[in-house]
Short mmCIF file of N, CA and C in Angstrom, two decimals:
data_model
loop_
_atom_site.label_atom_id
_atom_site.label_comp_id
_atom_site.label_asym_id
_atom_site.label_seq_id
_atom_site.Cartn_x
_atom_site.Cartn_y
_atom_site.Cartn_z
N GLY A 1 30.92 -164.17 55.99
CA GLY A 1 30.83 -165.03 54.84
C GLY A 1 30.28 -164.27 53.65
N MET A 2 30.45 -164.88 52.52
CA MET A 2 29.96 -164.29 51.28
C MET A 2 29.32 -165.40 50.47
N GLY A 3 28.14 -165.15 49.92
CA GLY A 3 27.47 -166.13 49.09
C GLY A 3 26.94 -165.47 47.84
N GLY A 4 26.31 -166.26 47.00
CA GLY A 4 25.73 -165.74 45.78
C GLY A 4 26.48 -166.22 44.56
N PRO A 5 26.14 -165.66 43.41
CA PRO A 5 26.79 -166.09 42.17
C PRO A 5 28.31 -165.86 42.23
N GLU A 6 29.05 -166.82 41.76
CA GLU A 6 30.51 -166.72 41.79
C GLU A 6 31.10 -166.18 40.50
N VAL A 7 30.63 -166.68 39.38
CA VAL A 7 31.23 -166.33 38.09
C VAL A 7 31.17 -164.83 37.88
N GLY A 8 32.32 -164.26 37.63
CA GLY A 8 32.42 -162.82 37.44
C GLY A 8 32.70 -162.06 38.73
N TYR A 9 32.72 -162.77 39.84
CA TYR A 9 32.96 -162.14 41.14
C TYR A 9 34.07 -162.90 41.88
N PRO A 10 35.29 -162.84 41.40
CA PRO A 10 36.37 -163.57 42.07
C PRO A 10 36.54 -163.08 43.51
N PRO A 11 36.88 -163.99 44.41
CA PRO A 11 36.96 -163.65 45.84
C PRO A 11 37.91 -162.50 46.16
N GLY A 12 38.99 -162.35 45.43
CA GLY A 12 39.96 -161.30 45.72
C GLY A 12 39.37 -159.90 45.70
N ARG A 13 38.29 -159.73 44.96
CA ARG A 13 37.63 -158.42 44.90
C ARG A 13 37.13 -157.98 46.27
N PHE A 14 36.94 -158.92 47.15
CA PHE A 14 36.34 -158.63 48.45
C PHE A 14 37.36 -158.59 49.58
N ARG A 15 38.64 -158.57 49.22
CA ARG A 15 39.72 -158.58 50.21
C ARG A 15 39.57 -157.49 51.28
N PRO A 16 39.31 -156.22 50.92
CA PRO A 16 39.21 -155.20 51.97
C PRO A 16 38.13 -155.50 53.01
N PHE A 17 37.00 -156.06 52.57
CA PHE A 17 35.92 -156.38 53.49
C PHE A 17 36.31 -157.52 54.43
N TYR A 18 36.98 -158.51 53.88
CA TYR A 18 37.41 -159.64 54.69
C TYR A 18 38.48 -159.23 55.69
N LEU A 19 39.40 -158.40 55.26
CA LEU A 19 40.44 -157.93 56.19
C LEU A 19 39.81 -157.15 57.34
N LYS A 20 38.83 -156.32 57.03
CA LYS A 20 38.16 -155.55 58.08
C LYS A 20 37.38 -156.48 59.01
N ALA A 21 36.65 -157.44 58.45
CA ALA A 21 35.89 -158.38 59.28
C ALA A 21 36.82 -159.16 60.20
N LYS A 22 37.95 -159.60 59.67
CA LYS A 22 38.90 -160.37 60.48
C LYS A 22 39.48 -159.48 61.58
N ALA A 23 39.79 -158.23 61.25
CA ALA A 23 40.32 -157.29 62.23
C ALA A 23 39.32 -157.04 63.36
N LEU A 24 38.04 -157.13 63.04
CA LEU A 24 36.99 -156.94 64.04
C LEU A 24 36.70 -158.21 64.83
N GLY A 25 37.41 -159.29 64.50
CA GLY A 25 37.28 -160.53 65.26
C GLY A 25 36.29 -161.54 64.72
N TYR A 26 35.76 -161.32 63.52
CA TYR A 26 34.81 -162.26 62.95
C TYR A 26 35.51 -163.49 62.39
N ARG A 27 34.85 -164.63 62.48
CA ARG A 27 35.29 -165.86 61.82
C ARG A 27 34.84 -165.74 60.37
N THR A 28 35.62 -166.25 59.44
CA THR A 28 35.31 -165.99 58.03
C THR A 28 35.27 -167.26 57.17
N THR A 29 34.36 -167.21 56.22
CA THR A 29 34.19 -168.25 55.22
C THR A 29 33.81 -167.58 53.91
N VAL A 30 33.98 -168.27 52.81
CA VAL A 30 33.65 -167.68 51.52
C VAL A 30 33.06 -168.74 50.59
N HIS A 31 32.13 -168.32 49.79
CA HIS A 31 31.50 -169.14 48.75
C HIS A 31 32.48 -169.20 47.57
N ALA A 32 33.03 -170.36 47.30
CA ALA A 32 33.98 -170.50 46.18
C ALA A 32 34.00 -171.94 45.71
N GLY A 33 34.06 -172.11 44.40
CA GLY A 33 34.21 -173.45 43.85
C GLY A 33 32.92 -174.24 43.71
N GLU A 34 31.79 -173.57 43.65
CA GLU A 34 30.56 -174.27 43.30
C GLU A 34 30.32 -174.07 41.81
N GLU A 35 30.15 -172.83 41.41
CA GLU A 35 30.00 -172.50 39.99
C GLU A 35 31.31 -171.97 39.41
N GLY A 36 32.13 -171.40 40.27
CA GLY A 36 33.40 -170.82 39.84
C GLY A 36 34.48 -171.86 39.72
N PRO A 37 35.54 -171.53 39.02
CA PRO A 37 36.64 -172.47 38.80
C PRO A 37 37.47 -172.69 40.06
N PRO A 38 38.32 -173.71 40.05
CA PRO A 38 39.17 -173.96 41.20
C PRO A 38 40.10 -172.78 41.50
N THR A 39 40.39 -171.96 40.50
CA THR A 39 41.23 -170.77 40.76
C THR A 39 40.57 -169.84 41.76
N TYR A 40 39.24 -169.84 41.83
CA TYR A 40 38.55 -169.00 42.82
C TYR A 40 38.82 -169.51 44.24
N ILE A 41 38.91 -170.82 44.40
CA ILE A 41 39.22 -171.39 45.71
C ILE A 41 40.65 -171.00 46.10
N ARG A 42 41.56 -171.17 45.17
CA ARG A 42 42.96 -170.82 45.43
C ARG A 42 43.08 -169.32 45.76
N GLU A 43 42.39 -168.49 44.99
CA GLU A 43 42.43 -167.05 45.22
C GLU A 43 41.89 -166.71 46.61
N ALA A 44 40.81 -167.37 47.01
CA ALA A 44 40.25 -167.14 48.34
C ALA A 44 41.27 -167.49 49.42
N LEU A 45 41.94 -168.63 49.25
CA LEU A 45 42.93 -169.05 50.24
C LEU A 45 44.14 -168.13 50.26
N ASP A 46 44.54 -167.63 49.11
CA ASP A 46 45.73 -166.79 49.01
C ASP A 46 45.48 -165.33 49.40
N MET A 47 44.27 -164.83 49.15
CA MET A 47 44.03 -163.39 49.31
C MET A 47 43.12 -163.02 50.46
N LEU A 48 42.34 -163.96 50.96
CA LEU A 48 41.38 -163.66 52.02
C LEU A 48 41.75 -164.41 53.29
N PRO A 49 41.51 -163.80 54.42
CA PRO A 49 41.75 -164.51 55.68
C PRO A 49 40.57 -165.42 56.02
N VAL A 50 40.38 -166.48 55.22
CA VAL A 50 39.25 -167.38 55.43
C VAL A 50 39.68 -168.64 56.16
N GLU A 51 38.74 -169.16 56.92
CA GLU A 51 38.98 -170.39 57.67
C GLU A 51 38.26 -171.58 57.07
N ARG A 52 37.33 -171.29 56.16
CA ARG A 52 36.50 -172.35 55.59
C ARG A 52 36.06 -171.91 54.19
N ILE A 53 35.84 -172.90 53.33
CA ILE A 53 35.33 -172.65 51.98
C ILE A 53 33.93 -173.26 51.89
N ASP A 54 32.97 -172.44 51.51
CA ASP A 54 31.62 -172.95 51.29
C ASP A 54 31.55 -173.46 49.86
N HIS A 55 31.26 -174.72 49.73
CA HIS A 55 31.20 -175.50 48.49
C HIS A 55 32.58 -176.09 48.19
N GLY A 56 33.34 -175.53 47.28
CA GLY A 56 34.67 -176.05 46.99
C GLY A 56 34.73 -177.29 46.11
N VAL A 57 33.60 -177.67 45.48
CA VAL A 57 33.58 -178.92 44.72
C VAL A 57 34.48 -178.89 43.49
N THR A 58 34.74 -177.72 42.91
CA THR A 58 35.60 -177.68 41.73
C THR A 58 37.08 -177.89 42.08
N ALA A 59 37.39 -177.99 43.37
CA ALA A 59 38.77 -178.27 43.77
C ALA A 59 39.26 -179.58 43.15
N CYS A 60 38.34 -180.51 42.88
CA CYS A 60 38.70 -181.81 42.31
C CYS A 60 39.31 -181.69 40.92
N GLN A 61 39.21 -180.54 40.31
CA GLN A 61 39.80 -180.31 38.99
C GLN A 61 41.26 -179.88 39.07
N ASP A 62 41.79 -179.71 40.28
CA ASP A 62 43.15 -179.19 40.47
C ASP A 62 43.85 -180.02 41.54
N GLU A 63 44.71 -180.91 41.10
CA GLU A 63 45.38 -181.84 42.02
C GLU A 63 46.19 -181.11 43.10
N ALA A 64 46.93 -180.08 42.71
CA ALA A 64 47.75 -179.35 43.69
C ALA A 64 46.87 -178.65 44.72
N LEU A 65 45.74 -178.13 44.29
CA LEU A 65 44.82 -177.48 45.22
C LEU A 65 44.26 -178.50 46.20
N MET A 66 43.91 -179.68 45.72
CA MET A 66 43.41 -180.72 46.63
C MET A 66 44.47 -181.08 47.66
N GLU A 67 45.71 -181.18 47.23
CA GLU A 67 46.80 -181.49 48.16
C GLU A 67 46.92 -180.41 49.23
N GLN A 68 46.79 -179.14 48.82
CA GLN A 68 46.86 -178.03 49.77
C GLN A 68 45.69 -178.08 50.76
N LEU A 69 44.50 -178.34 50.25
CA LEU A 69 43.32 -178.40 51.12
C LEU A 69 43.45 -179.54 52.14
N VAL A 70 44.01 -180.66 51.71
CA VAL A 70 44.22 -181.78 52.63
C VAL A 70 45.29 -181.41 53.66
N ALA A 71 46.41 -180.88 53.20
CA ALA A 71 47.51 -180.54 54.10
C ALA A 71 47.09 -179.51 55.15
N ASP A 72 46.32 -178.52 54.74
CA ASP A 72 45.89 -177.46 55.65
C ASP A 72 44.58 -177.77 56.36
N GLN A 73 43.94 -178.89 55.99
CA GLN A 73 42.66 -179.31 56.56
C GLN A 73 41.64 -178.17 56.55
N ILE A 74 41.53 -177.52 55.38
CA ILE A 74 40.55 -176.46 55.18
C ILE A 74 39.17 -177.10 55.03
N PRO A 75 38.22 -176.74 55.88
CA PRO A 75 36.87 -177.30 55.75
C PRO A 75 36.17 -176.84 54.48
N LEU A 76 35.45 -177.77 53.87
CA LEU A 76 34.63 -177.50 52.68
C LEU A 76 33.20 -177.90 53.01
N THR A 77 32.28 -176.95 52.93
CA THR A 77 30.87 -177.23 53.22
C THR A 77 30.13 -177.44 51.91
N VAL A 78 29.95 -178.70 51.55
CA VAL A 78 29.37 -179.07 50.26
C VAL A 78 27.85 -179.23 50.37
N CYS A 79 27.15 -178.74 49.38
CA CYS A 79 25.70 -178.82 49.33
C CYS A 79 25.31 -179.56 48.04
N PRO A 80 25.32 -180.89 48.06
CA PRO A 80 25.15 -181.67 46.84
C PRO A 80 23.88 -181.39 46.04
N LEU A 81 22.74 -181.25 46.71
CA LEU A 81 21.51 -181.00 45.96
C LEU A 81 21.56 -179.65 45.26
N SER A 82 22.14 -178.67 45.90
CA SER A 82 22.33 -177.36 45.27
C SER A 82 23.29 -177.49 44.09
N ASN A 83 24.40 -178.20 44.29
CA ASN A 83 25.37 -178.39 43.21
C ASN A 83 24.71 -179.02 41.99
N PHE A 84 23.84 -179.99 42.21
CA PHE A 84 23.14 -180.65 41.11
C PHE A 84 22.13 -179.70 40.45
N ARG A 85 21.35 -179.03 41.25
CA ARG A 85 20.31 -178.16 40.68
C ARG A 85 20.89 -176.95 39.95
N LEU A 86 22.09 -176.53 40.35
CA LEU A 86 22.76 -175.42 39.64
C LEU A 86 23.60 -175.93 38.48
N LYS A 87 23.50 -177.24 38.22
CA LYS A 87 24.19 -177.89 37.10
C LYS A 87 25.72 -177.89 37.23
N GLY A 88 26.19 -177.84 38.48
CA GLY A 88 27.62 -177.98 38.72
C GLY A 88 28.08 -179.41 38.53
N VAL A 89 27.14 -180.34 38.69
CA VAL A 89 27.36 -181.76 38.42
C VAL A 89 26.17 -182.25 37.61
N PRO A 90 26.38 -183.17 36.66
CA PRO A 90 25.27 -183.63 35.82
C PRO A 90 24.27 -184.51 36.56
N SER A 91 24.71 -185.14 37.65
CA SER A 91 23.85 -185.99 38.46
C SER A 91 24.50 -186.14 39.83
N LEU A 92 23.73 -186.61 40.80
CA LEU A 92 24.34 -186.85 42.11
C LEU A 92 25.34 -188.01 42.02
N LYS A 93 25.10 -188.96 41.13
CA LYS A 93 26.07 -190.06 40.95
C LYS A 93 27.44 -189.55 40.49
N ALA A 94 27.45 -188.40 39.82
CA ALA A 94 28.69 -187.81 39.32
C ALA A 94 29.29 -186.81 40.30
N HIS A 95 28.65 -186.60 41.44
CA HIS A 95 29.15 -185.63 42.41
C HIS A 95 30.49 -186.11 42.98
N PRO A 96 31.47 -185.21 43.17
CA PRO A 96 32.79 -185.62 43.66
C PRO A 96 32.88 -185.82 45.18
N LEU A 97 31.78 -185.79 45.90
CA LEU A 97 31.82 -185.88 47.36
C LEU A 97 32.61 -187.09 47.85
N LYS A 98 32.33 -188.27 47.32
CA LYS A 98 33.03 -189.49 47.78
C LYS A 98 34.52 -189.39 47.47
N LYS A 99 34.85 -188.89 46.30
CA LYS A 99 36.26 -188.71 45.93
C LYS A 99 36.94 -187.75 46.91
N MET A 100 36.25 -186.67 47.24
CA MET A 100 36.80 -185.67 48.16
C MET A 100 37.03 -186.29 49.53
N LEU A 101 36.07 -187.06 49.99
CA LEU A 101 36.17 -187.72 51.29
C LEU A 101 37.32 -188.73 51.29
N ASP A 102 37.38 -189.54 50.24
CA ASP A 102 38.44 -190.56 50.14
C ASP A 102 39.83 -189.94 50.05
N ARG A 103 39.93 -188.74 49.50
CA ARG A 103 41.22 -188.06 49.39
C ARG A 103 41.67 -187.42 50.70
N GLY A 104 40.78 -187.39 51.69
CA GLY A 104 41.14 -186.81 52.98
C GLY A 104 40.79 -185.35 53.12
N LEU A 105 39.97 -184.83 52.20
CA LEU A 105 39.52 -183.45 52.35
C LEU A 105 38.57 -183.37 53.53
N ARG A 106 38.60 -182.26 54.24
CA ARG A 106 37.70 -182.06 55.38
C ARG A 106 36.36 -181.56 54.85
N VAL A 107 35.66 -182.45 54.18
CA VAL A 107 34.40 -182.13 53.53
C VAL A 107 33.24 -182.55 54.42
N SER A 108 32.20 -181.74 54.40
CA SER A 108 30.97 -182.06 55.13
C SER A 108 29.78 -181.69 54.26
N VAL A 109 28.63 -182.27 54.57
CA VAL A 109 27.42 -182.06 53.77
C VAL A 109 26.50 -181.09 54.50
N HIS A 110 25.99 -180.14 53.73
CA HIS A 110 25.11 -179.09 54.25
C HIS A 110 23.95 -178.88 53.30
N SER A 111 23.06 -177.98 53.69
CA SER A 111 21.96 -177.60 52.81
C SER A 111 22.18 -176.15 52.38
N ASP A 112 21.66 -175.83 51.23
CA ASP A 112 21.83 -174.49 50.67
C ASP A 112 20.45 -174.01 50.23
N ASP A 113 19.85 -173.13 51.01
CA ASP A 113 18.52 -172.61 50.70
C ASP A 113 17.56 -173.76 50.44
N PRO A 114 17.28 -174.57 51.48
CA PRO A 114 16.50 -175.80 51.32
C PRO A 114 15.18 -175.68 50.55
N PRO A 115 14.35 -174.66 50.80
CA PRO A 115 13.09 -174.60 50.04
C PRO A 115 13.33 -174.44 48.53
N TYR A 116 14.38 -173.73 48.17
CA TYR A 116 14.66 -173.48 46.76
C TYR A 116 15.32 -174.68 46.10
N PHE A 117 16.32 -175.26 46.77
CA PHE A 117 17.08 -176.36 46.17
C PHE A 117 16.56 -177.74 46.56
N GLY A 118 15.57 -177.80 47.45
CA GLY A 118 14.88 -179.05 47.71
C GLY A 118 15.54 -180.00 48.66
N GLY A 119 16.13 -179.51 49.73
CA GLY A 119 16.64 -180.47 50.68
C GLY A 119 17.40 -179.86 51.83
N TYR A 120 17.03 -180.28 53.04
CA TYR A 120 17.78 -179.94 54.23
C TYR A 120 18.97 -180.91 54.33
N VAL A 121 19.72 -180.82 55.41
CA VAL A 121 20.93 -181.65 55.54
C VAL A 121 20.59 -183.13 55.42
N ASN A 122 19.55 -183.58 56.12
CA ASN A 122 19.21 -185.02 56.06
C ASN A 122 18.91 -185.47 54.63
N GLU A 123 18.16 -184.66 53.89
CA GLU A 123 17.84 -185.03 52.50
C GLU A 123 19.10 -185.06 51.64
N ASN A 124 20.01 -184.13 51.88
CA ASN A 124 21.28 -184.14 51.14
C ASN A 124 22.07 -185.40 51.46
N LEU A 125 22.14 -185.77 52.75
CA LEU A 125 22.87 -186.98 53.14
C LEU A 125 22.21 -188.24 52.58
N GLU A 126 20.89 -188.32 52.66
CA GLU A 126 20.19 -189.49 52.12
C GLU A 126 20.43 -189.63 50.62
N ALA A 127 20.31 -188.52 49.90
CA ALA A 127 20.50 -188.56 48.45
C ALA A 127 21.92 -188.98 48.10
N CYS A 128 22.90 -188.48 48.84
CA CYS A 128 24.29 -188.86 48.58
C CYS A 128 24.56 -190.30 48.97
N HIS A 129 23.97 -190.73 50.08
CA HIS A 129 24.12 -192.13 50.50
C HIS A 129 23.66 -193.06 49.38
N MET A 130 22.52 -192.76 48.80
CA MET A 130 21.96 -193.60 47.74
C MET A 130 22.77 -193.47 46.44
N ALA A 131 23.06 -192.26 46.03
CA ALA A 131 23.70 -192.04 44.73
C ALA A 131 25.17 -192.45 44.72
N LEU A 132 25.85 -192.26 45.85
CA LEU A 132 27.30 -192.49 45.89
C LEU A 132 27.69 -193.72 46.69
N ASP A 133 26.69 -194.46 47.18
CA ASP A 133 26.93 -195.66 47.97
C ASP A 133 27.85 -195.36 49.16
N LEU A 134 27.51 -194.30 49.89
CA LEU A 134 28.31 -193.94 51.06
C LEU A 134 28.11 -194.98 52.16
N SER A 135 29.19 -195.32 52.83
CA SER A 135 29.13 -196.26 53.94
C SER A 135 28.76 -195.53 55.22
N VAL A 136 28.48 -196.29 56.26
CA VAL A 136 28.22 -195.71 57.58
C VAL A 136 29.45 -194.94 58.04
N GLU A 137 30.63 -195.47 57.77
CA GLU A 137 31.87 -194.78 58.13
C GLU A 137 32.01 -193.47 57.38
N ASP A 138 31.60 -193.44 56.10
CA ASP A 138 31.63 -192.20 55.32
C ASP A 138 30.71 -191.15 55.94
N ILE A 139 29.50 -191.58 56.30
CA ILE A 139 28.53 -190.67 56.91
C ILE A 139 29.08 -190.14 58.23
N ALA A 140 29.71 -191.01 59.01
CA ALA A 140 30.29 -190.57 60.27
C ALA A 140 31.43 -189.57 60.03
N ALA A 141 32.25 -189.82 59.02
CA ALA A 141 33.33 -188.89 58.69
C ALA A 141 32.77 -187.53 58.29
N LEU A 142 31.69 -187.53 57.51
CA LEU A 142 31.06 -186.27 57.12
C LEU A 142 30.52 -185.54 58.35
N ALA A 143 29.93 -186.28 59.28
CA ALA A 143 29.42 -185.67 60.52
C ALA A 143 30.56 -185.10 61.36
N ARG A 144 31.64 -185.88 61.53
CA ARG A 144 32.81 -185.38 62.28
C ARG A 144 33.34 -184.11 61.62
N ASN A 145 33.48 -184.15 60.30
CA ASN A 145 34.02 -182.99 59.59
C ASN A 145 33.14 -181.75 59.74
N SER A 146 31.82 -181.97 59.87
CA SER A 146 30.94 -180.81 60.05
C SER A 146 31.24 -180.10 61.36
N PHE A 147 31.56 -180.86 62.39
CA PHE A 147 31.93 -180.23 63.67
C PHE A 147 33.33 -179.64 63.60
N LEU A 148 34.26 -180.37 62.98
CA LEU A 148 35.63 -179.86 62.88
C LEU A 148 35.72 -178.59 62.04
N GLY A 149 34.77 -178.41 61.13
CA GLY A 149 34.76 -177.21 60.30
C GLY A 149 33.87 -176.10 60.82
N SER A 150 33.27 -176.33 61.99
CA SER A 150 32.37 -175.33 62.55
C SER A 150 33.15 -174.26 63.29
N PHE A 151 32.45 -173.22 63.66
CA PHE A 151 33.05 -172.14 64.44
C PHE A 151 32.68 -172.27 65.92
N ALA A 152 32.35 -173.47 66.33
CA ALA A 152 32.02 -173.74 67.74
C ALA A 152 33.29 -173.71 68.57
N SER A 153 33.12 -173.72 69.88
CA SER A 153 34.28 -173.73 70.78
C SER A 153 35.00 -175.07 70.67
N PRO A 154 36.29 -175.10 70.99
CA PRO A 154 37.03 -176.37 70.93
C PRO A 154 36.39 -177.47 71.79
N ASP A 155 35.89 -177.12 72.97
CA ASP A 155 35.25 -178.13 73.83
C ASP A 155 33.99 -178.68 73.18
N GLU A 156 33.19 -177.80 72.57
CA GLU A 156 31.96 -178.24 71.91
C GLU A 156 32.28 -179.13 70.70
N ILE A 157 33.30 -178.75 69.95
CA ILE A 157 33.72 -179.57 68.80
C ILE A 157 34.15 -180.95 69.28
N ARG A 158 35.02 -180.99 70.28
CA ARG A 158 35.52 -182.27 70.80
C ARG A 158 34.37 -183.14 71.31
N SER A 159 33.46 -182.55 72.04
CA SER A 159 32.32 -183.29 72.58
C SER A 159 31.47 -183.89 71.46
N ASN A 160 31.21 -183.13 70.43
CA ASN A 160 30.39 -183.63 69.33
C ASN A 160 31.11 -184.67 68.48
N VAL A 161 32.40 -184.50 68.26
CA VAL A 161 33.18 -185.50 67.53
C VAL A 161 33.19 -186.81 68.33
N ASP A 162 33.37 -186.70 69.65
CA ASP A 162 33.31 -187.90 70.50
C ASP A 162 31.96 -188.58 70.41
N ALA A 163 30.88 -187.79 70.36
CA ALA A 163 29.54 -188.36 70.27
C ALA A 163 29.35 -189.10 68.94
N VAL A 164 29.86 -188.54 67.85
CA VAL A 164 29.79 -189.22 66.55
C VAL A 164 30.53 -190.55 66.64
N ASN A 165 31.74 -190.52 67.20
CA ASN A 165 32.53 -191.75 67.33
C ASN A 165 31.83 -192.78 68.20
N ASP A 166 31.23 -192.33 69.29
CA ASP A 166 30.49 -193.25 70.18
C ASP A 166 29.31 -193.89 69.44
N HIS A 167 28.55 -193.09 68.72
CA HIS A 167 27.40 -193.62 67.97
C HIS A 167 27.85 -194.60 66.88
N LEU A 168 28.95 -194.28 66.23
CA LEU A 168 29.46 -195.20 65.21
C LEU A 168 29.87 -196.52 65.84
N ASP A 169 30.56 -196.46 66.99
CA ASP A 169 30.96 -197.70 67.68
C ASP A 169 29.75 -198.54 68.06
N ILE A 170 28.72 -197.88 68.58
CA ILE A 170 27.50 -198.59 68.96
C ILE A 170 26.86 -199.22 67.73
N PHE A 171 26.80 -198.48 66.65
CA PHE A 171 26.19 -199.00 65.42
C PHE A 171 26.97 -200.21 64.90
N LEU A 172 28.29 -200.11 64.90
CA LEU A 172 29.12 -201.17 64.32
C LEU A 172 29.20 -202.41 65.22
N THR A 173 29.18 -202.20 66.55
CA THR A 173 29.32 -203.33 67.45
C THR A 173 28.00 -203.81 68.03
N GLY A 174 26.98 -202.97 67.96
CA GLY A 174 25.69 -203.34 68.54
C GLY A 174 25.65 -203.16 70.04
N ASN A 175 26.70 -202.55 70.61
CA ASN A 175 26.75 -202.34 72.08
C ASN A 175 26.60 -200.88 72.39
#
């Protein structure tokens, strides 16, 4: 993976490193679309052998890119408190997370340097629940997507997705 400031560092510059990492058998992800434009996300998908995009919130500015992300079910690991503190969104109420989820993007909520940005995963989820009026089903979808976008084994992913579904059923039915 690659993290850090995006502006001025388009993902394509790192193609040789990603190709080598992939050849060595590493799973790959890239930081794109938090501070950088949606073209950085597209460039990452076109030029790097990545399986996941870290952040990706600026994808909402490009309809065709969102369609591609939905069609290919590319995971996006969004860190809302970080996005807000880095001024990528003016407020959590303006964060595109709910729009991304409603569009069918494989988006999940994560934390980004919690001591610096002020929140672990639970705090990010709580803040988004309050600011974006996320439903229990939305929270469950975010949890499922976090497993579907992980680099865990297929059996581990399936087991955890089933557990999310079971907990949601219990919550909704009381059984």
